[in-house]
Amino acid sequence: MGSLGGLLRTLGCPGAKALPSKVDVLLVRHDLDCGYSYNGLAYSHILDSVSDVLKDLGKTCCTVASPYSFLVGEKAYGSPFCINRAYAFATIFSKLKFGGDRVRSNIYAKKNVWRTVIEAVSPRAIIGIAPGPELCWAANEMSVPVYDVQHGVINEGHVVYKEILRDGPDEYVPSGFLCWDRTAADTLEWARKRGREVHVIGNPWFQRFIHRRESDSLVEEVLSDCIPSLVGKKTILVTMQWGLREFFKDPDYYEFLPEALIQAINASKNEYNWWLRLHPVQVRSGIKDKVVSFLERSFGKEGAVCWELPTSLPLPLVLAKCDLHITDCGSTTIEAGWYGIPTALLNDRYENGGILKKYFLPERSCGLAVCVSQDVSHILEWVSFYKRSETGTWKGGNVRDVLSGIVSG
């Protein structure tokens, strides 16, 4: 992912000239947003769910893969268009210029690439996952509303949504935000005060599984598959994460799983069903083989610890079959709460004023998330004591009405 060879292989992909001349909505996502595979195609579970809702509403869509993505054309759902070539040239030319603000010059050059895309497509609205400043600048400049659809944690502790966007130039800020819940919406109150739209739409991916529609072929197909029964033992889901060393600015932090959790799993793998789920970045960024090799060394190749099925299945279906959830600071803490599944947060940075002190406050306040130290006995004690609640925190949203209003407005 991101290699020179990969980039060169996309240089011949159709550019902006091949884009459709007019659609209702331009959708933007990256390879790393594709957390699922559907009919052999990379599927962005959040954005492609939005796309499916829009199509069901009779709206036309076009998907562009943000650079540098390689899951384009026939490799991905919606046949995303590739703009890697134009982005690469814009980056090179911006670096050849001397003097001035080089960062803003680079953003400006890429902004003009997005202007070309928007001019070609003439959308009524743009919806993207974390749309970058260059896309927002182009859209704002051309008076085309651009919306950021939530794909992970948005809370008072998230530096991008609470500080960087808030304190950055107006042209870098989306026209609106499509949030999962009130926690995210309240975090973005600063955006509302600056004239941006903030909507609570629920999670479009989970909405499809919790409120099933017979016409949703993807959901009906996956639910018709034969999935092993897990009765008789507690099933614990561990959601893996990436980039924690950089996030915590701690080069000694674990890379894939903490050693105490590895030991706890091995000590109890005959007593519980342990399901490990790789993060989409670990699946799509070219490091999957490295992660799988780590898991095979830690737990064996064919033991009681399972990771292939929990990684390949849709997360809503995985959570429907689990009793408990363990993570460091993953957004699945929120999603597990929707099902009444308790989460053990294996990090001490939630307490004593740590960097995670404002993370998952609703879940922690109602007891659906608790901090557990990276200690074998403490982890096993938590697993033994906690159980799934009969009631979850799911409230849903009005994704169809909001999307219809965005395109019609």
mmCIF file of C-alpha atoms in Angstrom:
data_model
loop_
_atom_site.group_PDB
_atom_site.id
_atom_site.type_symbol
_atom_site.label_atom_id
_atom_site.label_comp_id
_atom_site.label_asym_id
_atom_site.label_seq_id
_atom_site.Cartn_x
_atom_site.Cartn_y
_atom_site.Cartn_z
ATOM 1 C CA MET A 1 0.000 0.000 0.000
ATOM 2 C CA GLY A 2 1.470 3.285 -1.038
ATOM 3 C CA SER A 3 4.514 1.700 -2.709
ATOM 4 C CA LEU A 4 6.039 3.211 -5.838
ATOM 5 C CA GLY A 5 5.205 0.024 -7.747
ATOM 6 C CA GLY A 6 1.584 0.217 -6.664
ATOM 7 C CA LEU A 7 1.415 3.856 -7.669
ATOM 8 C CA LEU A 8 2.907 3.141 -11.079
ATOM 9 C CA ARG A 9 0.317 0.409 -11.680
ATOM 10 C CA THR A 10 -2.469 2.972 -11.241
ATOM 11 C CA LEU A 11 -1.024 5.648 -13.518
ATOM 12 C CA GLY A 12 -2.870 4.193 -16.487
ATOM 13 C CA CYS A 13 -6.252 4.208 -14.709
ATOM 14 C CA PRO A 14 -8.894 6.510 -16.208
ATOM 15 C CA GLY A 15 -8.642 10.037 -14.795
ATOM 16 C CA ALA A 16 -11.120 12.884 -14.368
ATOM 17 C CA LYS A 17 -12.037 12.862 -18.067
ATOM 18 C CA ALA A 18 -13.633 9.436 -17.593
ATOM 19 C CA LEU A 19 -15.866 10.578 -14.720
ATOM 20 C CA PRO A 20 -19.623 10.759 -15.331
ATOM 21 C CA SER A 21 -20.755 14.244 -16.347
ATOM 22 C CA LYS A 22 -23.398 14.672 -13.654
ATOM 23 C CA VAL A 23 -24.451 12.766 -10.528
ATOM 24 C CA ASP A 24 -26.414 13.607 -7.414
ATOM 25 C CA VAL A 25 -23.669 12.657 -4.944
ATOM 26 C CA LEU A 26 -19.885 12.327 -5.152
ATOM 27 C CA LEU A 27 -18.610 9.746 -2.623
ATOM 28 C CA VAL A 28 -14.993 9.716 -1.426
ATOM 29 C CA ARG A 29 -13.205 6.977 0.486
ATOM 30 C CA HIS A 30 -9.733 5.407 0.836
ATOM 31 C CA ASP A 31 -8.642 1.758 0.601
ATOM 32 C CA LEU A 32 -8.182 1.732 4.380
ATOM 33 C CA ASP A 33 -11.889 2.452 4.829
ATOM 34 C CA CYS A 34 -12.796 -0.856 3.171
ATOM 35 C CA GLY A 35 -13.397 -3.095 6.172
ATOM 36 C CA TYR A 36 -15.399 -5.743 4.335
ATOM 37 C CA SER A 37 -15.355 -7.748 1.102
ATOM 38 C CA TYR A 38 -18.583 -8.340 -0.810
ATOM 39 C CA ASN A 39 -18.743 -10.678 -3.801
ATOM 40 C CA GLY A 40 -14.964 -10.505 -4.019
ATOM 41 C CA LEU A 41 -14.934 -6.691 -4.073
ATOM 42 C CA ALA A 42 -13.466 -4.341 -1.484
ATOM 43 C CA TYR A 43 -16.423 -2.770 0.343
ATOM 44 C CA SER A 44 -16.329 0.374 2.455
ATOM 45 C CA HIS A 45 -18.873 -0.650 5.072
ATOM 46 C CA ILE A 46 -19.741 2.928 6.078
ATOM 47 C CA LEU A 47 -19.521 4.824 2.788
ATOM 48 C CA ASP A 48 -20.821 2.055 0.550
ATOM 49 C CA SER A 49 -23.763 1.649 2.927
ATOM 50 C CA VAL A 50 -24.461 5.348 2.372
ATOM 51 C CA SER A 51 -24.157 4.714 -1.362
ATOM 52 C CA ASP A 52 -26.658 1.849 -1.164
ATOM 53 C CA VAL A 53 -29.160 4.029 0.725
ATOM 54 C CA LEU A 54 -28.793 6.794 -1.852
ATOM 55 C CA LYS A 55 -29.342 4.375 -4.721
ATOM 56 C CA ASP A 56 -32.409 3.002 -2.931
ATOM 57 C CA LEU A 57 -33.668 6.600 -2.789
ATOM 58 C CA GLY A 58 -33.244 6.856 -6.533
ATOM 59 C CA LYS A 59 -30.122 9.055 -6.406
ATOM 60 C CA THR A 60 -27.123 8.687 -8.701
ATOM 61 C CA CYS A 61 -23.648 8.338 -7.198
ATOM 62 C CA CYS A 62 -20.018 8.284 -8.241
ATOM 63 C CA THR A 63 -17.188 7.061 -6.002
ATOM 64 C CA VAL A 64 -13.648 8.441 -6.136
ATOM 65 C CA ALA A 65 -10.865 6.701 -4.211
ATOM 66 C CA SER A 66 -8.777 9.266 -2.337
ATOM 67 C CA PRO A 67 -5.014 8.984 -2.993
ATOM 68 C CA TYR A 68 -3.176 6.856 -2.786
ATOM 69 C CA SER A 69 -5.690 4.062 -3.200
ATOM 70 C CA PHE A 70 -5.242 0.982 -5.357
ATOM 71 C CA LEU A 71 -8.602 -0.727 -4.777
ATOM 72 C CA VAL A 72 -10.160 1.032 -7.742
ATOM 73 C CA GLY A 73 -12.211 0.113 -10.790
ATOM 74 C CA GLU A 74 -13.150 -3.561 -10.885
ATOM 75 C CA LYS A 75 -11.370 -4.264 -7.593
ATOM 76 C CA ALA A 76 -13.926 -2.472 -5.444
ATOM 77 C CA TYR A 77 -17.649 -1.970 -4.988
ATOM 78 C CA GLY A 78 -18.991 0.947 -6.990
ATOM 79 C CA SER A 79 -15.972 0.888 -9.352
ATOM 80 C CA PRO A 80 -14.198 3.832 -7.682
ATOM 81 C CA PHE A 81 -12.287 6.216 -9.941
ATOM 82 C CA CYS A 82 -8.556 6.698 -9.399
ATOM 83 C CA ILE A 83 -6.928 10.146 -9.198
ATOM 84 C CA ASN A 84 -3.484 8.987 -8.065
ATOM 85 C CA ARG A 85 -1.769 10.261 -11.201
ATOM 86 C CA ALA A 86 -3.141 13.798 -10.900
ATOM 87 C CA TYR A 87 -2.333 13.850 -7.157
ATOM 88 C CA ALA A 88 1.228 12.688 -7.737
ATOM 89 C CA PHE A 89 1.856 15.363 -10.358
ATOM 90 C CA ALA A 90 0.309 18.046 -8.130
ATOM 91 C CA THR A 91 2.546 17.002 -5.238
ATOM 92 C CA ILE A 92 5.682 17.062 -7.390
ATOM 93 C CA PHE A 93 4.916 20.483 -8.867
ATOM 94 C CA SER A 94 4.123 21.996 -5.450
ATOM 95 C CA LYS A 95 7.482 20.810 -4.102
ATOM 96 C CA LEU A 96 9.324 22.403 -7.024
ATOM 97 C CA LYS A 97 8.087 25.820 -5.956
ATOM 98 C CA PHE A 98 10.341 27.780 -3.649
ATOM 99 C CA GLY A 99 9.402 30.054 -0.768
ATOM 100 C CA GLY A 100 6.063 30.622 0.929
ATOM 101 C CA ASP A 101 4.059 28.192 3.015
ATOM 102 C CA ARG A 102 4.993 24.783 1.570
ATOM 103 C CA VAL A 103 2.250 22.934 3.460
ATOM 104 C CA ARG A 104 -0.481 25.245 2.217
ATOM 105 C CA SER A 105 1.073 25.248 -1.267
ATOM 106 C CA ASN A 106 0.817 21.447 -1.335
ATOM 107 C CA ILE A 107 -2.806 21.554 -0.161
ATOM 108 C CA TYR A 108 -3.564 24.238 -2.753
ATOM 109 C CA ALA A 109 -2.158 22.085 -5.571
ATOM 110 C CA LYS A 110 -4.216 19.089 -4.487
ATOM 111 C CA LYS A 111 -7.244 21.334 -4.051
ATOM 112 C CA ASN A 112 -7.100 22.068 -7.737
ATOM 113 C CA VAL A 113 -7.171 18.329 -8.489
ATOM 114 C CA TRP A 114 -10.429 18.073 -6.549
ATOM 115 C CA ARG A 115 -11.765 21.119 -8.395
ATOM 116 C CA THR A 116 -11.269 19.214 -11.630
ATOM 117 C CA VAL A 117 -13.127 16.205 -10.218
ATOM 118 C CA ILE A 118 -16.009 18.314 -8.909
ATOM 119 C CA GLU A 119 -16.281 20.235 -12.174
ATOM 120 C CA ALA A 120 -16.468 16.959 -14.091
ATOM 121 C CA VAL A 121 -19.074 15.330 -11.845
ATOM 122 C CA SER A 122 -21.166 18.418 -10.932
ATOM 123 C CA PRO A 123 -22.555 16.781 -7.772
ATOM 124 C CA ARG A 124 -25.285 18.291 -5.637
ATOM 125 C CA ALA A 125 -23.384 17.109 -2.553
ATOM 126 C CA ILE A 126 -20.172 15.336 -1.559
ATOM 127 C CA ILE A 127 -19.993 12.736 1.214
ATOM 128 C CA GLY A 128 -16.635 11.395 2.352
ATOM 129 C CA ILE A 129 -14.864 9.644 5.182
ATOM 130 C CA ALA A 130 -12.632 12.241 6.834
ATOM 131 C CA PRO A 131 -12.503 14.487 3.734
ATOM 132 C CA GLY A 132 -9.097 16.174 3.668
ATOM 133 C CA PRO A 133 -8.481 19.928 3.714
ATOM 134 C CA GLU A 134 -7.796 19.977 -0.043
ATOM 135 C CA LEU A 135 -11.203 18.419 -0.842
ATOM 136 C CA CYS A 136 -13.027 20.651 1.637
ATOM 137 C CA TRP A 137 -11.249 23.740 0.260
ATOM 138 C CA ALA A 138 -12.275 22.900 -3.312
ATOM 139 C CA ALA A 139 -15.876 22.099 -2.337
ATOM 140 C CA ASN A 140 -16.257 25.217 -0.193
ATOM 141 C CA GLU A 141 -14.742 27.346 -2.941
ATOM 142 C CA MET A 142 -17.238 25.931 -5.463
ATOM 143 C CA SER A 143 -20.224 26.149 -3.062
ATOM 144 C CA VAL A 144 -20.805 22.384 -3.133
ATOM 145 C CA PRO A 145 -21.720 21.035 0.330
ATOM 146 C CA VAL A 146 -19.262 18.422 1.576
ATOM 147 C CA TYR A 147 -20.113 16.125 4.497
ATOM 148 C CA ASP A 148 -17.879 14.063 6.758
ATOM 149 C CA VAL A 149 -19.589 10.779 7.677
ATOM 150 C CA GLN A 150 -18.382 9.367 11.001
ATOM 151 C CA HIS A 151 -16.242 6.238 10.714
ATOM 152 C CA GLY A 152 -14.771 5.943 14.227
ATOM 153 C CA VAL A 153 -14.475 7.777 17.530
ATOM 154 C CA ILE A 154 -15.627 11.397 17.696
ATOM 155 C CA ASN A 155 -15.560 12.671 21.260
ATOM 156 C CA GLU A 156 -14.127 15.396 23.485
ATOM 157 C CA GLY A 157 -10.765 13.652 23.523
ATOM 158 C CA HIS A 158 -10.327 13.362 19.748
ATOM 159 C CA VAL A 159 -7.773 15.977 18.730
ATOM 160 C CA VAL A 160 -8.820 16.175 15.059
ATOM 161 C CA TYR A 161 -12.517 16.808 15.648
ATOM 162 C CA LYS A 162 -12.162 18.778 18.869
ATOM 163 C CA GLU A 163 -9.117 20.915 18.046
ATOM 164 C CA ILE A 164 -7.502 20.660 14.585
ATOM 165 C CA LEU A 165 -10.670 21.207 12.546
ATOM 166 C CA ARG A 166 -12.066 23.680 15.054
ATOM 167 C CA ASP A 167 -8.927 25.802 15.078
ATOM 168 C CA GLY A 168 -8.063 25.458 11.377
ATOM 169 C CA PRO A 169 -9.006 27.709 8.441
ATOM 170 C CA ASP A 170 -12.697 27.795 7.531
ATOM 171 C CA GLU A 171 -11.992 26.516 4.031
ATOM 172 C CA TYR A 172 -10.568 23.273 5.461
ATOM 173 C CA VAL A 173 -13.757 22.462 7.420
ATOM 174 C CA PRO A 174 -16.572 20.329 5.908
ATOM 175 C CA SER A 175 -19.998 21.865 5.355
ATOM 176 C CA GLY A 176 -21.519 19.285 7.633
ATOM 177 C CA PHE A 177 -21.014 16.170 9.747
ATOM 178 C CA LEU A 178 -23.051 12.946 9.763
ATOM 179 C CA CYS A 179 -22.723 11.431 13.236
ATOM 180 C CA TRP A 180 -23.535 8.114 14.846
ATOM 181 C CA ASP A 181 -24.876 9.546 18.111
ATOM 182 C CA ARG A 182 -25.332 12.572 20.365
ATOM 183 C CA THR A 183 -21.844 12.192 21.872
ATOM 184 C CA ALA A 184 -20.279 12.906 18.480
ATOM 185 C CA ALA A 185 -22.804 15.641 17.681
ATOM 186 C CA ASP A 186 -22.182 17.404 20.999
ATOM 187 C CA THR A 187 -18.433 17.259 20.363
ATOM 188 C CA LEU A 188 -19.065 19.141 17.114
ATOM 189 C CA GLU A 189 -21.117 21.926 18.694
ATOM 190 C CA TRP A 190 -18.335 24.334 17.654
ATOM 191 C CA ALA A 191 -19.070 23.435 14.023
ATOM 192 C CA ARG A 192 -22.768 24.141 14.415
ATOM 193 C CA LYS A 193 -21.918 27.569 15.858
ATOM 194 C CA ARG A 194 -19.836 28.260 12.745
ATOM 195 C CA GLY A 195 -22.774 27.540 10.474
ATOM 196 C CA ARG A 196 -21.964 23.908 9.722
ATOM 197 C CA GLU A 197 -24.645 21.223 9.719
ATOM 198 C CA VAL A 198 -24.459 18.474 12.329
ATOM 199 C CA HIS A 199 -26.817 15.513 11.884
ATOM 200 C CA VAL A 200 -27.274 12.331 13.920
ATOM 201 C CA ILE A 201 -27.883 9.554 11.375
ATOM 202 C CA GLY A 202 -26.860 6.477 13.377
ATOM 203 C CA ASN A 203 -24.311 4.030 11.998
ATOM 204 C CA PRO A 204 -25.390 3.196 8.402
ATOM 205 C CA TRP A 205 -23.675 -0.231 8.485
ATOM 206 C CA PHE A 206 -25.199 -1.381 11.775
ATOM 207 C CA GLN A 207 -28.576 0.078 10.843
ATOM 208 C CA ARG A 208 -28.791 -2.466 8.006
ATOM 209 C CA PHE A 209 -28.359 -5.432 10.362
ATOM 210 C CA ILE A 210 -30.385 -4.178 13.312
ATOM 211 C CA HIS A 211 -33.316 -2.961 11.186
ATOM 212 C CA ARG A 212 -33.277 -5.483 8.345
ATOM 213 C CA ARG A 213 -34.930 -4.829 4.994
ATOM 214 C CA GLU A 214 -35.751 -7.800 2.757
ATOM 215 C CA SER A 215 -34.534 -5.803 -0.231
ATOM 216 C CA ASP A 216 -31.002 -5.537 1.248
ATOM 217 C CA SER A 217 -29.323 -8.371 -0.642
ATOM 218 C CA LEU A 218 -25.944 -7.955 1.097
ATOM 219 C CA VAL A 219 -27.379 -8.438 4.583
ATOM 220 C CA GLU A 220 -29.716 -11.242 3.546
ATOM 221 C CA GLU A 221 -26.898 -13.107 1.807
ATOM 222 C CA VAL A 222 -24.478 -12.941 4.732
ATOM 223 C CA LEU A 223 -27.177 -13.939 7.233
ATOM 224 C CA SER A 224 -28.066 -16.958 5.097
ATOM 225 C CA ASP A 225 -24.511 -18.315 5.320
ATOM 226 C CA CYS A 226 -23.791 -21.138 7.743
ATOM 227 C CA ILE A 227 -21.945 -19.639 10.704
ATOM 228 C CA PRO A 228 -20.647 -21.911 13.500
ATOM 229 C CA SER A 229 -22.669 -21.990 16.699
ATOM 230 C CA LEU A 230 -20.845 -20.718 19.781
ATOM 231 C CA VAL A 231 -23.140 -21.998 22.521
ATOM 232 C CA GLY A 232 -21.752 -23.399 25.751
ATOM 233 C CA LYS A 233 -18.841 -21.029 26.264
ATOM 234 C CA LYS A 234 -18.401 -17.306 26.631
ATOM 235 C CA THR A 235 -17.167 -15.737 23.434
ATOM 236 C CA ILE A 236 -14.739 -12.845 23.858
ATOM 237 C CA LEU A 237 -14.011 -10.538 20.955
ATOM 238 C CA VAL A 238 -10.629 -8.788 20.886
ATOM 239 C CA THR A 239 -10.473 -5.924 18.389
ATOM 240 C CA MET A 240 -6.915 -5.241 17.338
ATOM 241 C CA GLN A 241 -5.585 -1.764 16.610
ATOM 242 C CA TRP A 242 -2.774 -0.129 14.702
ATOM 243 C CA GLY A 243 -0.514 2.875 15.217
ATOM 244 C CA LEU A 244 -0.762 2.984 19.000
ATOM 245 C CA ARG A 245 2.979 3.553 19.404
ATOM 246 C CA GLU A 246 2.717 6.713 17.331
ATOM 247 C CA PHE A 247 -0.567 7.816 18.915
ATOM 248 C CA PHE A 248 0.807 7.521 22.455
ATOM 249 C CA LYS A 249 4.288 8.704 21.376
ATOM 250 C CA ASP A 250 5.695 5.613 23.079
ATOM 251 C CA PRO A 251 8.099 3.481 20.973
ATOM 252 C CA ASP A 252 7.998 0.741 23.625
ATOM 253 C CA TYR A 253 4.229 0.260 23.442
ATOM 254 C CA TYR A 254 3.062 -3.097 22.096
ATOM 255 C CA GLU A 255 2.627 -3.423 18.334
ATOM 256 C CA PHE A 256 -0.303 -5.840 17.955
ATOM 257 C CA LEU A 257 -1.434 -7.237 21.324
ATOM 258 C CA PRO A 258 -0.189 -6.704 24.903
ATOM 259 C CA GLU A 259 1.791 -9.617 26.300
ATOM 260 C CA ALA A 260 -0.542 -9.956 29.300
ATOM 261 C CA LEU A 261 -3.520 -10.465 26.995
ATOM 262 C CA ILE A 262 -1.629 -13.076 24.963
ATOM 263 C CA GLN A 263 -0.880 -14.986 28.158
ATOM 264 C CA ALA A 264 -4.469 -14.646 29.399
ATOM 265 C CA ILE A 265 -5.829 -16.012 26.112
ATOM 266 C CA ASN A 266 -3.442 -18.970 26.096
ATOM 267 C CA ALA A 267 -4.259 -19.749 29.722
ATOM 268 C CA SER A 268 -8.014 -19.853 29.065
ATOM 269 C CA LYS A 269 -8.443 -20.838 25.413
ATOM 270 C CA ASN A 270 -10.035 -24.140 26.366
ATOM 271 C CA GLU A 271 -12.490 -22.411 28.691
ATOM 272 C CA TYR A 272 -13.631 -19.576 26.380
ATOM 273 C CA ASN A 273 -14.075 -18.876 22.673
ATOM 274 C CA TRP A 274 -11.491 -16.243 21.806
ATOM 275 C CA TRP A 275 -12.200 -14.272 18.634
ATOM 276 C CA LEU A 276 -9.580 -11.825 17.362
ATOM 277 C CA ARG A 277 -10.523 -9.243 14.744
ATOM 278 C CA LEU A 278 -7.865 -7.466 12.695
ATOM 279 C CA HIS A 279 -8.291 -3.740 12.125
ATOM 280 C CA PRO A 280 -9.195 -2.787 8.513
ATOM 281 C CA VAL A 281 -5.853 -0.996 8.213
ATOM 282 C CA GLN A 282 -4.071 -4.230 9.121
ATOM 283 C CA VAL A 283 -6.038 -6.011 6.400
ATOM 284 C CA ARG A 284 -5.662 -3.405 3.650
ATOM 285 C CA SER A 285 -2.285 -1.737 4.253
ATOM 286 C CA GLY A 286 -0.035 -4.620 3.195
ATOM 287 C CA ILE A 287 0.897 -5.800 6.718
ATOM 288 C CA LYS A 288 -1.715 -8.554 7.032
ATOM 289 C CA ASP A 289 0.851 -11.343 6.535
ATOM 290 C CA LYS A 290 2.980 -9.858 9.299
ATOM 291 C CA VAL A 291 0.005 -9.682 11.674
ATOM 292 C CA VAL A 292 -1.125 -13.248 10.889
ATOM 293 C CA SER A 293 2.432 -14.533 11.421
ATOM 294 C CA PHE A 294 2.426 -12.839 14.830
ATOM 295 C CA LEU A 295 -0.897 -14.463 15.728
ATOM 296 C CA GLU A 296 0.287 -17.896 14.589
ATOM 297 C CA ARG A 297 3.430 -17.580 16.722
ATOM 298 C CA SER A 298 1.391 -16.434 19.711
ATOM 299 C CA PHE A 299 -1.508 -18.902 19.550
ATOM 300 C CA GLY A 300 -0.669 -21.605 17.019
ATOM 301 C CA LYS A 301 -2.017 -22.112 13.528
ATOM 302 C CA GLU A 302 -5.016 -24.327 14.289
ATOM 303 C CA GLY A 303 -6.011 -23.864 17.873
ATOM 304 C CA ALA A 304 -8.970 -22.603 19.863
ATOM 305 C CA VAL A 305 -8.113 -18.977 19.048
ATOM 306 C CA CYS A 306 -9.874 -17.765 15.905
ATOM 307 C CA TRP A 307 -9.159 -14.690 13.779
ATOM 308 C CA GLU A 308 -10.019 -15.460 10.149
ATOM 309 C CA LEU A 309 -13.799 -15.691 10.611
ATOM 310 C CA PRO A 310 -14.142 -12.724 13.029
ATOM 311 C CA THR A 311 -12.131 -10.569 10.621
ATOM 312 C CA SER A 312 -14.032 -11.531 7.485
ATOM 313 C CA LEU A 313 -17.574 -11.377 8.889
ATOM 314 C CA PRO A 314 -19.430 -8.043 9.172
ATOM 315 C CA LEU A 315 -18.844 -6.558 12.625
ATOM 316 C CA PRO A 316 -22.602 -6.367 13.446
ATOM 317 C CA LEU A 317 -22.856 -10.124 12.942
ATOM 318 C CA VAL A 318 -19.702 -10.756 14.998
ATOM 319 C CA LEU A 319 -21.012 -8.686 17.907
ATOM 320 C CA ALA A 320 -24.374 -10.444 17.756
ATOM 321 C CA LYS A 321 -22.540 -13.672 18.635
ATOM 322 C CA CYS A 322 -20.171 -12.334 21.337
ATOM 323 C CA ASP A 323 -20.507 -11.894 25.087
ATOM 324 C CA LEU A 324 -17.565 -9.635 25.912
ATOM 325 C CA HIS A 325 -15.199 -7.265 24.141
ATOM 326 C CA ILE A 326 -11.587 -6.288 24.814
ATOM 327 C CA THR A 327 -9.662 -3.449 23.202
ATOM 328 C CA ASP A 328 -7.231 -0.649 23.949
ATOM 329 C CA CYS A 329 -9.111 2.415 22.691
ATOM 330 C CA GLY A 330 -10.979 1.109 19.628
ATOM 331 C CA SER A 331 -14.300 2.544 18.469
ATOM 332 C CA THR A 332 -15.845 -0.941 18.705
ATOM 333 C CA THR A 333 -16.302 -0.011 22.375
ATOM 334 C CA ILE A 334 -19.202 2.170 21.205
ATOM 335 C CA GLU A 335 -20.572 -0.466 18.840
ATOM 336 C CA ALA A 336 -20.331 -3.229 21.464
ATOM 337 C CA GLY A 337 -22.360 -1.033 23.812
ATOM 338 C CA TRP A 338 -25.190 -0.964 21.273
ATOM 339 C CA TYR A 339 -25.512 -4.729 21.860
ATOM 340 C CA GLY A 340 -25.110 -4.535 25.641
ATOM 341 C CA ILE A 341 -21.632 -6.065 25.432
ATOM 342 C CA PRO A 342 -19.207 -4.948 28.159
ATOM 343 C CA THR A 343 -15.743 -3.779 27.078
ATOM 344 C CA ALA A 344 -12.459 -4.078 28.954
ATOM 345 C CA LEU A 345 -10.222 -1.119 28.075
ATOM 346 C CA LEU A 346 -6.628 -2.335 28.482
ATOM 347 C CA ASN A 347 -5.015 1.023 29.078
ATOM 348 C CA ASP A 348 -4.346 3.180 32.137
ATOM 349 C CA ARG A 349 -4.492 6.449 30.150
ATOM 350 C CA TYR A 350 -8.231 6.815 30.820
ATOM 351 C CA GLU A 351 -7.504 7.624 34.453
ATOM 352 C CA ASN A 352 -5.552 10.262 36.373
ATOM 353 C CA GLY A 353 -5.830 12.853 33.611
ATOM 354 C CA GLY A 354 -4.406 10.623 30.878
ATOM 355 C CA ILE A 355 -4.711 11.306 27.160
ATOM 356 C CA LEU A 356 -7.784 9.031 26.943
ATOM 357 C CA LYS A 357 -9.634 10.583 29.891
ATOM 358 C CA LYS A 358 -12.482 11.877 27.691
ATOM 359 C CA TYR A 359 -12.867 8.704 25.641
ATOM 360 C CA PHE A 360 -16.020 6.554 25.965
ATOM 361 C CA LEU A 361 -17.518 8.571 28.813
ATOM 362 C CA PRO A 362 -21.124 7.372 28.168
ATOM 363 C CA GLU A 363 -20.035 3.727 28.073
ATOM 364 C CA ARG A 364 -17.843 4.084 31.147
ATOM 365 C CA SER A 365 -20.504 5.972 33.108
ATOM 366 C CA CYS A 366 -23.099 3.212 32.597
ATOM 367 C CA GLY A 367 -20.632 0.381 33.298
ATOM 368 C CA LEU A 368 -20.466 -0.986 29.760
ATOM 369 C CA ALA A 369 -16.768 -0.100 29.573
ATOM 370 C CA VAL A 370 -14.249 -0.438 32.395
ATOM 371 C CA CYS A 371 -10.501 0.059 32.591
ATOM 372 C CA VAL A 372 -8.566 -3.145 33.203
ATOM 373 C CA SER A 373 -4.815 -3.181 33.710
ATOM 374 C CA GLN A 374 -2.567 -5.139 31.365
ATOM 375 C CA ASP A 375 -2.216 -7.921 33.909
ATOM 376 C CA VAL A 376 -3.048 -11.595 33.305
ATOM 377 C CA SER A 377 -4.984 -12.155 36.519
ATOM 378 C CA HIS A 378 -6.951 -8.906 36.179
ATOM 379 C CA ILE A 379 -7.949 -9.729 32.603
ATOM 380 C CA LEU A 380 -9.093 -13.253 33.486
ATOM 381 C CA GLU A 381 -10.964 -11.964 36.541
ATOM 382 C CA TRP A 382 -12.846 -9.476 34.354
ATOM 383 C CA VAL A 383 -13.678 -12.146 31.763
ATOM 384 C CA SER A 384 -14.976 -14.457 34.475
ATOM 385 C CA PHE A 385 -17.103 -11.832 36.232
ATOM 386 C CA TYR A 386 -18.678 -9.772 33.444
ATOM 387 C CA LYS A 387 -21.497 -10.877 31.168
ATOM 388 C CA ARG A 388 -23.571 -9.469 28.368
ATOM 389 C CA SER A 389 -26.448 -7.163 29.315
ATOM 390 C CA GLU A 390 -29.975 -7.723 28.054
ATOM 391 C CA THR A 391 -30.259 -4.069 27.035
ATOM 392 C CA GLY A 392 -27.879 -2.113 24.832
ATOM 393 C CA THR A 393 -27.433 1.559 24.040
ATOM 394 C CA TRP A 394 -28.512 1.469 20.369
ATOM 395 C CA LYS A 395 -30.734 4.417 19.416
ATOM 396 C CA GLY A 396 -30.375 4.354 15.647
ATOM 397 C CA GLY A 397 -30.866 7.405 13.488
ATOM 398 C CA ASN A 398 -32.639 8.823 10.468
ATOM 399 C CA VAL A 399 -30.040 8.200 7.795
ATOM 400 C CA ARG A 400 -32.531 7.938 4.943
ATOM 401 C CA ASP A 401 -34.314 11.189 5.790
ATOM 402 C CA VAL A 402 -31.057 13.095 6.304
ATOM 403 C CA LEU A 403 -29.517 11.860 3.053
ATOM 404 C CA SER A 404 -32.705 12.641 1.174
ATOM 405 C CA GLY A 405 -32.675 16.163 2.594
ATOM 406 C CA ILE A 406 -29.010 16.681 1.733
ATOM 407 C CA VAL A 407 -29.474 15.780 -1.907
ATOM 408 C CA SER A 408 -32.827 17.534 -2.287
ATOM 409 C CA GLY A 409 -31.879 20.664 -0.368
#
